[in-house]
Coordinates of C-alpha atoms in Angstrom, one line a residue:
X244 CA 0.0 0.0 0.0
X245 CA 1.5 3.5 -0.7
X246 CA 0.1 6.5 1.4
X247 CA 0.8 10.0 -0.8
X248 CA 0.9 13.2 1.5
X249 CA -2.8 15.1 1.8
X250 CA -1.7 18.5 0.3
X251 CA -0.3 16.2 -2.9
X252 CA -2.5 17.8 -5.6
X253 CA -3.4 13.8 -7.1
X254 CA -4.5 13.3 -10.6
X255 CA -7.4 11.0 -11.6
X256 CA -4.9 8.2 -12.8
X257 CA -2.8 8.9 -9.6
X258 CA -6.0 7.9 -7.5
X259 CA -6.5 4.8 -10.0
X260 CA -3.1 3.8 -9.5
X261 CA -3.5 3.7 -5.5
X262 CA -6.6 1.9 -5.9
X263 CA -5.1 -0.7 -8.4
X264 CA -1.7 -0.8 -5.8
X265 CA -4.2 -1.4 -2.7
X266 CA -5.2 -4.9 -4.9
X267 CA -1.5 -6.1 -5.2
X268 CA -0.6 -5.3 -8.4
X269 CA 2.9 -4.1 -9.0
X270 CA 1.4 -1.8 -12.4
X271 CA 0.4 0.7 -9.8
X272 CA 3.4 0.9 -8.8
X273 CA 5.1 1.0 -12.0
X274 CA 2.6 3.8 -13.4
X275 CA 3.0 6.1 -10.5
X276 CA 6.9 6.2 -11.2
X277 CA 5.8 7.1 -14.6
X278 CA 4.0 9.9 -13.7
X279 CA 6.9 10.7 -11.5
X280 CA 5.2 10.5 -8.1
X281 CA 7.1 7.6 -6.5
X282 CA 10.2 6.3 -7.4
X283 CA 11.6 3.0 -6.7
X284 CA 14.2 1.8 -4.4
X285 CA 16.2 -1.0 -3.2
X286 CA 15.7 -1.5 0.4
X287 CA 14.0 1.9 0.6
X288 CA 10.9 0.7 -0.7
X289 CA 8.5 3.4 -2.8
X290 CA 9.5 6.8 -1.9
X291 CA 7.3 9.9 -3.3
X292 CA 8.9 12.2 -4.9
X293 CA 8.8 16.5 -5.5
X294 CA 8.8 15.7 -9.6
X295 CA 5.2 16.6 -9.9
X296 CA 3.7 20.1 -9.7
X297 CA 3.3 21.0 -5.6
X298 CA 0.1 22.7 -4.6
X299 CA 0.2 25.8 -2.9
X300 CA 0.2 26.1 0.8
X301 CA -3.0 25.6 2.3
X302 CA -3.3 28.0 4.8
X303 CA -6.5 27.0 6.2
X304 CA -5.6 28.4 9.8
X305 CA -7.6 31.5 8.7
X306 CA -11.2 31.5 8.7
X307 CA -13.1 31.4 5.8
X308 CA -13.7 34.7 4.0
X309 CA -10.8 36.2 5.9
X310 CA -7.2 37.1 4.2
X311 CA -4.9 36.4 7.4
X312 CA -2.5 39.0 7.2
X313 CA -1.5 38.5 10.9
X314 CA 1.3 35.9 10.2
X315 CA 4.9 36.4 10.2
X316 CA 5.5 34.0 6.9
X317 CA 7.7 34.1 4.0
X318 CA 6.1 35.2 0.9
X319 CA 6.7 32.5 -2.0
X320 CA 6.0 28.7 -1.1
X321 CA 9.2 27.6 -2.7
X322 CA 10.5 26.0 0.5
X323 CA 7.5 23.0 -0.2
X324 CA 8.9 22.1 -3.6
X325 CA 12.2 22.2 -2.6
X326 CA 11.6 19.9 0.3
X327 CA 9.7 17.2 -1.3
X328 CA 13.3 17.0 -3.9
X329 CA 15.4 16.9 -0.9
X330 CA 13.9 14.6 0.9
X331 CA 14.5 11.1 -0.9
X332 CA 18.2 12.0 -1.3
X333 CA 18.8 12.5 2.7
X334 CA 19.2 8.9 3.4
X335 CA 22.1 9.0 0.8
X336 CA 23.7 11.2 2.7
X337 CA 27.2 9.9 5.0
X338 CA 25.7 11.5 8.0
X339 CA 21.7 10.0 7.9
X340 CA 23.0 7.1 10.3
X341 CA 23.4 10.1 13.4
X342 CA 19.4 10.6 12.6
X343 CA 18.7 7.8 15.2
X344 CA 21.5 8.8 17.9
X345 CA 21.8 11.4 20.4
X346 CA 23.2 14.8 19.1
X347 CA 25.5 17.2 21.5
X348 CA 23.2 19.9 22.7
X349 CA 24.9 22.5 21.2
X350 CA 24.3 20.8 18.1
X351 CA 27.0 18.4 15.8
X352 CA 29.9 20.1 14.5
X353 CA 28.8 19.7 11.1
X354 CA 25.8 21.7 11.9
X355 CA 27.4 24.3 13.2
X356 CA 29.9 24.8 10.7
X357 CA 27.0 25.2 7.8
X358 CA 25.2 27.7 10.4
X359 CA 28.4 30.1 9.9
X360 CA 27.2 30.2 6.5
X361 CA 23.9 31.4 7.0
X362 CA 25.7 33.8 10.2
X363 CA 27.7 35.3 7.8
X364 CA 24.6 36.8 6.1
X365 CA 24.4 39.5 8.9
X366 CA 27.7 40.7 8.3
X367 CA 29.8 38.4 10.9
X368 CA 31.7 34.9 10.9
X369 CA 32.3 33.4 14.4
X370 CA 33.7 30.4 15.6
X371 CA 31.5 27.5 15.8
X372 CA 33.3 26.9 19.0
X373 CA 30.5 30.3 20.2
X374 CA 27.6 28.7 18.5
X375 CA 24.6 26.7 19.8
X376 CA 21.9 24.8 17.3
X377 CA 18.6 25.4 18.5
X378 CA 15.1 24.9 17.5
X379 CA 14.4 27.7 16.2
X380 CA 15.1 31.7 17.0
X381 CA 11.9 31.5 20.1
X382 CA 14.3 28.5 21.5
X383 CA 17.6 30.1 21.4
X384 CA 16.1 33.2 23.4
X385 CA 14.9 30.9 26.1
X386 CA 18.2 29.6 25.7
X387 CA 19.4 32.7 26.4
X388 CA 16.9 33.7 29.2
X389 CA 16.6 30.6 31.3
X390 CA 20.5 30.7 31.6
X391 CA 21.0 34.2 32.5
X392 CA 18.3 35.6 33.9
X393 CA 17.1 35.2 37.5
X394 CA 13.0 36.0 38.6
X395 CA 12.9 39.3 39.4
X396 CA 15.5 40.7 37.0
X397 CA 14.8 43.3 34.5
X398 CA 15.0 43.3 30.8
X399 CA 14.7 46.6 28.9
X400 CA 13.1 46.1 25.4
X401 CA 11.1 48.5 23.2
X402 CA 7.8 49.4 23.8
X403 CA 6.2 47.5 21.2
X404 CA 8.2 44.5 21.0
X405 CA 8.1 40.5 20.0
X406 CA 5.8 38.6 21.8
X407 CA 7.8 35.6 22.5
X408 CA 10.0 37.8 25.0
X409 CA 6.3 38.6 26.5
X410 CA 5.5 35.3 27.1
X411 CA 9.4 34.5 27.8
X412 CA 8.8 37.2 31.1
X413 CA 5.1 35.7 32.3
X414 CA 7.1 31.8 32.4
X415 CA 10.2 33.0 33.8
X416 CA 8.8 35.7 36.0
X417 CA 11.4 38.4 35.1
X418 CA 10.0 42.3 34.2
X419 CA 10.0 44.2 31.2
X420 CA 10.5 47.8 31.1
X421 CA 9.7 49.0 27.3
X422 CA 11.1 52.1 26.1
X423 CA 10.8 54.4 23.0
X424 CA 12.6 54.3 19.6
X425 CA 12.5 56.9 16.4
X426 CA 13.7 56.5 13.1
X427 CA 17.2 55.7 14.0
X428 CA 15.7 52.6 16.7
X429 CA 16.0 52.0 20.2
X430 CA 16.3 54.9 22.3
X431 CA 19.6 54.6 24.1
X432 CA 19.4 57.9 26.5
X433 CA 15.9 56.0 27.7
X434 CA 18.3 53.4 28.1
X435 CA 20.9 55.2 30.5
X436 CA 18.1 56.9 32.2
X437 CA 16.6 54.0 33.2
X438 CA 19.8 52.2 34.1
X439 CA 20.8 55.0 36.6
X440 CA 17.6 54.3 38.3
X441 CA 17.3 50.5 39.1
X442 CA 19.4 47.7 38.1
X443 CA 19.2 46.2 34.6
X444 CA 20.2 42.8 33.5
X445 CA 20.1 43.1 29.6
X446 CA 18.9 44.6 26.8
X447 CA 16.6 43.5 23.8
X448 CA 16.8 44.5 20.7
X449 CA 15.4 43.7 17.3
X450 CA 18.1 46.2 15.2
X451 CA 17.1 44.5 11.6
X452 CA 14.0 45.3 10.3
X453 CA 12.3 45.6 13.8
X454 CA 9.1 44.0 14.5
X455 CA 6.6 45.4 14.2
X456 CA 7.7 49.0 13.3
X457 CA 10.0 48.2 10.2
X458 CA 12.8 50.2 11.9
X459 CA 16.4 49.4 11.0
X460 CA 18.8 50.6 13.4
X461 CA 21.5 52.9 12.1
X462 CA 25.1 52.7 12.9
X463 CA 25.5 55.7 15.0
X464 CA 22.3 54.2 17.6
X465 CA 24.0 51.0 17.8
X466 CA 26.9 52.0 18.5
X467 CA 25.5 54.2 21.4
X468 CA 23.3 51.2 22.7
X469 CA 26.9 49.0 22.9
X470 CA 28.2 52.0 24.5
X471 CA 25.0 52.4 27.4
X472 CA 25.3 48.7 27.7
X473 CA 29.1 48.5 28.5
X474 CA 28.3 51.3 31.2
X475 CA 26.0 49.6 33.4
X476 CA 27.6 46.0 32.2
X477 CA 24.2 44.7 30.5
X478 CA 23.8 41.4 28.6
X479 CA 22.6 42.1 24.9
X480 CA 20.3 40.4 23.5
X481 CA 20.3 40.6 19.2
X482 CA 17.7 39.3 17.9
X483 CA 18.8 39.1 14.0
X484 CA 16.0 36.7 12.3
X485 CA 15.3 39.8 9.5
X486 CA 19.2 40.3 8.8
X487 CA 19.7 37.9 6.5
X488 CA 17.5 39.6 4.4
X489 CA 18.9 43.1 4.3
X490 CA 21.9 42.3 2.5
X491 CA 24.1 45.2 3.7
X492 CA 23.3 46.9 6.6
X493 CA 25.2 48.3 9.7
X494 CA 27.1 46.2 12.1
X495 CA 25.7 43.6 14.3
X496 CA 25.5 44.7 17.8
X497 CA 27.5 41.3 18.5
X498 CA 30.5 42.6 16.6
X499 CA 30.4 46.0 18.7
X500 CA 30.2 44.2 21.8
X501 CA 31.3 40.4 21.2
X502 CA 31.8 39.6 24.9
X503 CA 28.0 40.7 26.1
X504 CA 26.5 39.8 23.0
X505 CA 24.3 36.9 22.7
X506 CA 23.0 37.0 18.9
X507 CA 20.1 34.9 17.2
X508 CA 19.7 34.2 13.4
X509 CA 17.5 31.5 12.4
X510 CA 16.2 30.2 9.2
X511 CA 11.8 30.5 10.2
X512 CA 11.5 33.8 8.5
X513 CA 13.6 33.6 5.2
X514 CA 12.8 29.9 4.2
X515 CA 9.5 28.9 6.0
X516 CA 8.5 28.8 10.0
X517 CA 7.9 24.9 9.6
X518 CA 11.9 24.4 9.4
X519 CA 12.7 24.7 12.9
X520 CA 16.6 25.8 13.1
X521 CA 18.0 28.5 14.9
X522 CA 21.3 29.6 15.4
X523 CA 22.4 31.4 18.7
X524 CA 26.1 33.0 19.1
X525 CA 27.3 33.6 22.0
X526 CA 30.1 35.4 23.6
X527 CA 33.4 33.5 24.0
X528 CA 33.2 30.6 26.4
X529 CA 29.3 30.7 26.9
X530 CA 28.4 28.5 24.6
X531 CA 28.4 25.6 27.0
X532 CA 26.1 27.6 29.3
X533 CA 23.4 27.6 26.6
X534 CA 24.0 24.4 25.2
X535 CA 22.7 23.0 28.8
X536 CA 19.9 25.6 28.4
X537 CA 19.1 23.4 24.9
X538 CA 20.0 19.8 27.1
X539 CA 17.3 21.0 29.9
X540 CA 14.3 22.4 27.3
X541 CA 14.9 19.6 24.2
X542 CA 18.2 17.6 25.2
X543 CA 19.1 18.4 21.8
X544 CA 18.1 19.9 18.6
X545 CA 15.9 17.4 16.2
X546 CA 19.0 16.1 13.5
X547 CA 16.5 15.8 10.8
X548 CA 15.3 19.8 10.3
X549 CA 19.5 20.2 10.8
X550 CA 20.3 17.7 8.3
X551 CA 17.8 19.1 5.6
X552 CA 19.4 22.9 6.7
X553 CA 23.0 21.9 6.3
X554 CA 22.7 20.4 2.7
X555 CA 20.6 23.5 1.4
X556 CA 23.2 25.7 3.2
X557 CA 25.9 23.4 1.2
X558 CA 24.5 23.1 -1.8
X559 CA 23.4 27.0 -2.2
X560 CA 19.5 25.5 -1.7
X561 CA 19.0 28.4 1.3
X562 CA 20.2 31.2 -1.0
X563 CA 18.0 30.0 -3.7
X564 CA 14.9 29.8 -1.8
X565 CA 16.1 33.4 0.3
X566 CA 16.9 35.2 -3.2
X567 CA 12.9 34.1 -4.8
X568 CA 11.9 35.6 -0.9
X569 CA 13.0 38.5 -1.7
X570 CA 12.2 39.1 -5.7
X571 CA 8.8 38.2 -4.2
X572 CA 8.3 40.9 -1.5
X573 CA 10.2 43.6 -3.7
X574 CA 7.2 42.9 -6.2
X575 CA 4.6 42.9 -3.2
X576 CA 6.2 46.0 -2.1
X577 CA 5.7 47.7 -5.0
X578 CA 1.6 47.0 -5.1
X579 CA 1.7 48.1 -1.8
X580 CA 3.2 51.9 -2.4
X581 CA 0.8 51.9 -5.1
X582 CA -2.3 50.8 -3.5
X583 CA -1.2 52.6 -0.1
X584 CA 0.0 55.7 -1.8
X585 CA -1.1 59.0 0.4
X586 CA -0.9 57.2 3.9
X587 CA 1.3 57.1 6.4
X588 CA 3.3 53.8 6.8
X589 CA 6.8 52.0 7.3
X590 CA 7.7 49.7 4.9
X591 CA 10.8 47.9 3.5
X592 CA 10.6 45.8 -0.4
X593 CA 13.0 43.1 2.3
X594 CA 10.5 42.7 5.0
X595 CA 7.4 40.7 5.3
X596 CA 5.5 43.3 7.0
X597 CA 5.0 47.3 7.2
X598 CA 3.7 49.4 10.0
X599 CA 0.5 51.0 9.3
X600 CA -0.3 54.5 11.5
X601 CA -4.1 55.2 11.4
X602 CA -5.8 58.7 11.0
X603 CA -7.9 60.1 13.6
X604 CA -10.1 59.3 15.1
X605 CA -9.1 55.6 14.2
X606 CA -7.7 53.7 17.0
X607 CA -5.6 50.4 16.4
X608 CA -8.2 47.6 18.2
X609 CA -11.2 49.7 16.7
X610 CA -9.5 49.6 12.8
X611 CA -8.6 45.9 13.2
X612 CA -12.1 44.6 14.2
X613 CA -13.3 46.7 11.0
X614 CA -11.4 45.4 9.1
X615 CA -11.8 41.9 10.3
X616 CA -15.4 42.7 9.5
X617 CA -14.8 43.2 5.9
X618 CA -12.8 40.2 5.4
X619 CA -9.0 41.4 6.5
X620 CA -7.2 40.3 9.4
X621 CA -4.0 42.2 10.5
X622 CA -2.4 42.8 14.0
X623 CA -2.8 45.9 16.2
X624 CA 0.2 47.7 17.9
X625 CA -1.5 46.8 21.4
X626 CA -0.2 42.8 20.3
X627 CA 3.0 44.0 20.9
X628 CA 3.5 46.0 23.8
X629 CA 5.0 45.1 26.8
X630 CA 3.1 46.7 29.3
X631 CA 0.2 49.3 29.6
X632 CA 1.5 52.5 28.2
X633 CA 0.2 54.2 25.6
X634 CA 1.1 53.0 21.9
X635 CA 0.7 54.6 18.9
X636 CA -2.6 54.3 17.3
X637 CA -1.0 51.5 13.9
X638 CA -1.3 48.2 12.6
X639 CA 0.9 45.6 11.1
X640 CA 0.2 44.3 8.0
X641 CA 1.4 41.0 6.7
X642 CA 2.6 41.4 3.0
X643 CA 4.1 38.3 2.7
X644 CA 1.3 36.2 4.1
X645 CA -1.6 36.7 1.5
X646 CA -1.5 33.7 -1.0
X647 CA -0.7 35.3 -4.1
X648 CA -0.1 39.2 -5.4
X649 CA -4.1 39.2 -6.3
X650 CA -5.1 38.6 -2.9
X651 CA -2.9 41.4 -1.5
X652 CA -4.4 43.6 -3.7
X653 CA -7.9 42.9 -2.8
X654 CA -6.3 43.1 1.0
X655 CA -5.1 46.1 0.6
X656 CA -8.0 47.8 -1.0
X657 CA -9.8 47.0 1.4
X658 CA -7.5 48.7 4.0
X659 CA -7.3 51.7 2.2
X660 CA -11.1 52.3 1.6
X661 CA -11.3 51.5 5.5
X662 CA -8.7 54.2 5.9
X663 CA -11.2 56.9 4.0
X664 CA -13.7 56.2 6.0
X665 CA -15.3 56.5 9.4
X666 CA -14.7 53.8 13.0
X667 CA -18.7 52.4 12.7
X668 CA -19.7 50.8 15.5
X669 CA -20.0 46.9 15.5
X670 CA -22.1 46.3 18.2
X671 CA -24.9 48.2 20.2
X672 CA -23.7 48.7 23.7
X673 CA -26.5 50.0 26.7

């Protein structure tokens, strides 16, 4: 019996030939490998294969009648294809025998040697020595957090901020303090303020492409946050998912500040969220430290997602799929300036999301449920702040998470007409 994945788009004859392999005949067999859906192999068995056309992604989280633009996804879906290629030529590979074994917790040298490949994209090469494999970039920063920090310790962040450090704080029971940014990023007198008044632990920062506001530090703010943070001896926290995808950009807080810097990269928002990899740097002689961080939360990162990453970051697979990422938003951005022309928003033709600010009278939670109601779903800036300050009154929108160009368009038309008009009320309240 052969069992072909659900989201395989399957042809009439495809189904026949199941139904004809369910009986015993070997012609099913043999016609699927002629339409290039299986292939046959000694001591393998039948093994489908990425030959025929791949569907795209069903993204069926979202209601129905709702474009989800809520989701921090890559843009193109070329990550699917790509994997069902890969896939039948992994147990070819001189390393497949460690798939069964324990790994290291920092992850197998091998691994980390590829990951100073995808590192170097944000401007840096380190040891692999420094460098611990995790699952993903939310898994290195609890890495991070539940060997550093200590209940009751404060981390300074930015007001509006990623929600994983949010949820990071309520498990671990440390405190936020969030404070404000501009155009050039994180506010580093707000910083030195606050460290003169109560003790600090560390810092964290989003410098590439910040989430949500699309802010990219510049050179001159980072190199005043190194210098606030060497003052009152703070850890740094880098969270670098976006750099990759900047190209060139200014320096990475870790190269400022190498001996208080722990940095994440990981490969969730340039390839797809479903390959779980991350890739934390840390300052000379701390890897261990986080590597039993890794032992205590997973005991070691999955080899299979790290076997598939280190081949496409071997063979030039990662830069393939990250270069079609990119040639895809930069098209997305474009409809975007068009379709958004005359309002006030953030935006970058590298990111996956822009930063929406709202006319009066509009506020954020009151233009999202509007929308919602019209069939678009986006984030307000009140998902992302750390505590219960005032935000300003914005949305983010998720360009790279509508299913095709079309759909964005219809998206953001929507948004824009919503923009022209009036907050209605969407209930009665007495």
């Amino acid at each position: 019996m052969i069992l072909l994945p659900a989201p395989m788009a399957t042809s009439p004859h495809t189904v026949a030939s199941c139904a004809i392999q369910a009986s015993g005949s070997i012609d099913g067999d043999r016609e699927l490998q002629n339409l290039n859906l299986v292939m046959g192999s000694t001591r393998r068995g039948t093994i489908v294969t990425g030959d025929g056309a791949m569907p795209r992604v069903d993204r069926a989280a979202s209601p129905a009648g709702i474009i989800d633009l809520t989701v921090n996804r890559p843009a193109i879906d070329d990550f699917q294809q790509r994997l069902a290629q890969s896939l039948p030529a992994l147990s070819s590979d001189p390393r497949f025998g460690q798939m069964q074994e324990y790994q290291p917790p920092e992850g197998p040298a091998w691994a980390r040697r590829a990951a100073r490949k995808w590192i170097s994209l944000n401007g840096f090469d380190p040891s692999e020595d420094d460098i611990v494999v995790t699952s993903g970039a939310q898994h290195a920063l609890l890495a991070v957090i539940s060997s550093l920090i200590e209940p009751g310790d404060t981390i300074v962040c930015d007001r509006l901020t990623y929600y994983g450090l949010i949820a990071l704080a309520q498990m671990f029971r440390f405190h936020i303090i969030g404070i404000g940014s501009d155009e050039q990023g994180m506010s580093a007198a707000e910083l030195d303020d606050i460290c003169g008044r109560e003790p600090v632990r560390a810092v964290f920062t989003v410098p590439s492409m910040h989430n949500p506001t699309v802010v990219t530090m510049s050179e001159a703010r980072r190199r005043e946050l190194v210098g606030v943070a060497e003052k009152h001896d703070l850890v740094i926290i880098e969270d670098d998912v976006y750099g990759p995808m900047l190209g060139t950009h200014a320096s990475a807080l870790i190269t400022l500040a190498p001996a208080r810097t722990y940095h994440i990269s990981a490969l969730s928002k340039a390839l797809a969220p479903g390959l779980r990899v991350g890739y934390l740097t840390c300052p000379p002689g701390r890897a261990l430290l986080s590597a039993e961080a890794v032992r205590t939360t997973a005991w070691m990162p999955s080899p299979l997602p790290l076997l598939l990453a280190t081949r496409w970051l071997e063979d030039g697979t990662a830069e393939a799929i990250l270069k079609a990422q990119l040639a895809e938003l930069r098209a997305r951005h474009a409809i975007v300036t068009t379709i958004l022309a005359g309002h006030s928003f953030s935006a970058d033709p590298r990111c996956m999301f822009l930063w929406l600010r709202l006319p009066a009278p509009w506020r954020c939670e009151d233009f999202a449920a509007n929308l919602r109601a019209h069939g678009v779903s986006v984030m307000a800036a009140t998902a992302f702040a750390c505590d219960r300050q005032p935000v300003e009154h914005a949305v983010r929108v998720n360009v790279g998470c509508a299913s095709s160009r079309e759909e964005l368009a219809t998206a953001l038309r929507i948004i824009a007409a919503t923009l022209n008009d009036r907050p209605r009320a969407l209930a009665g309240l007495v």
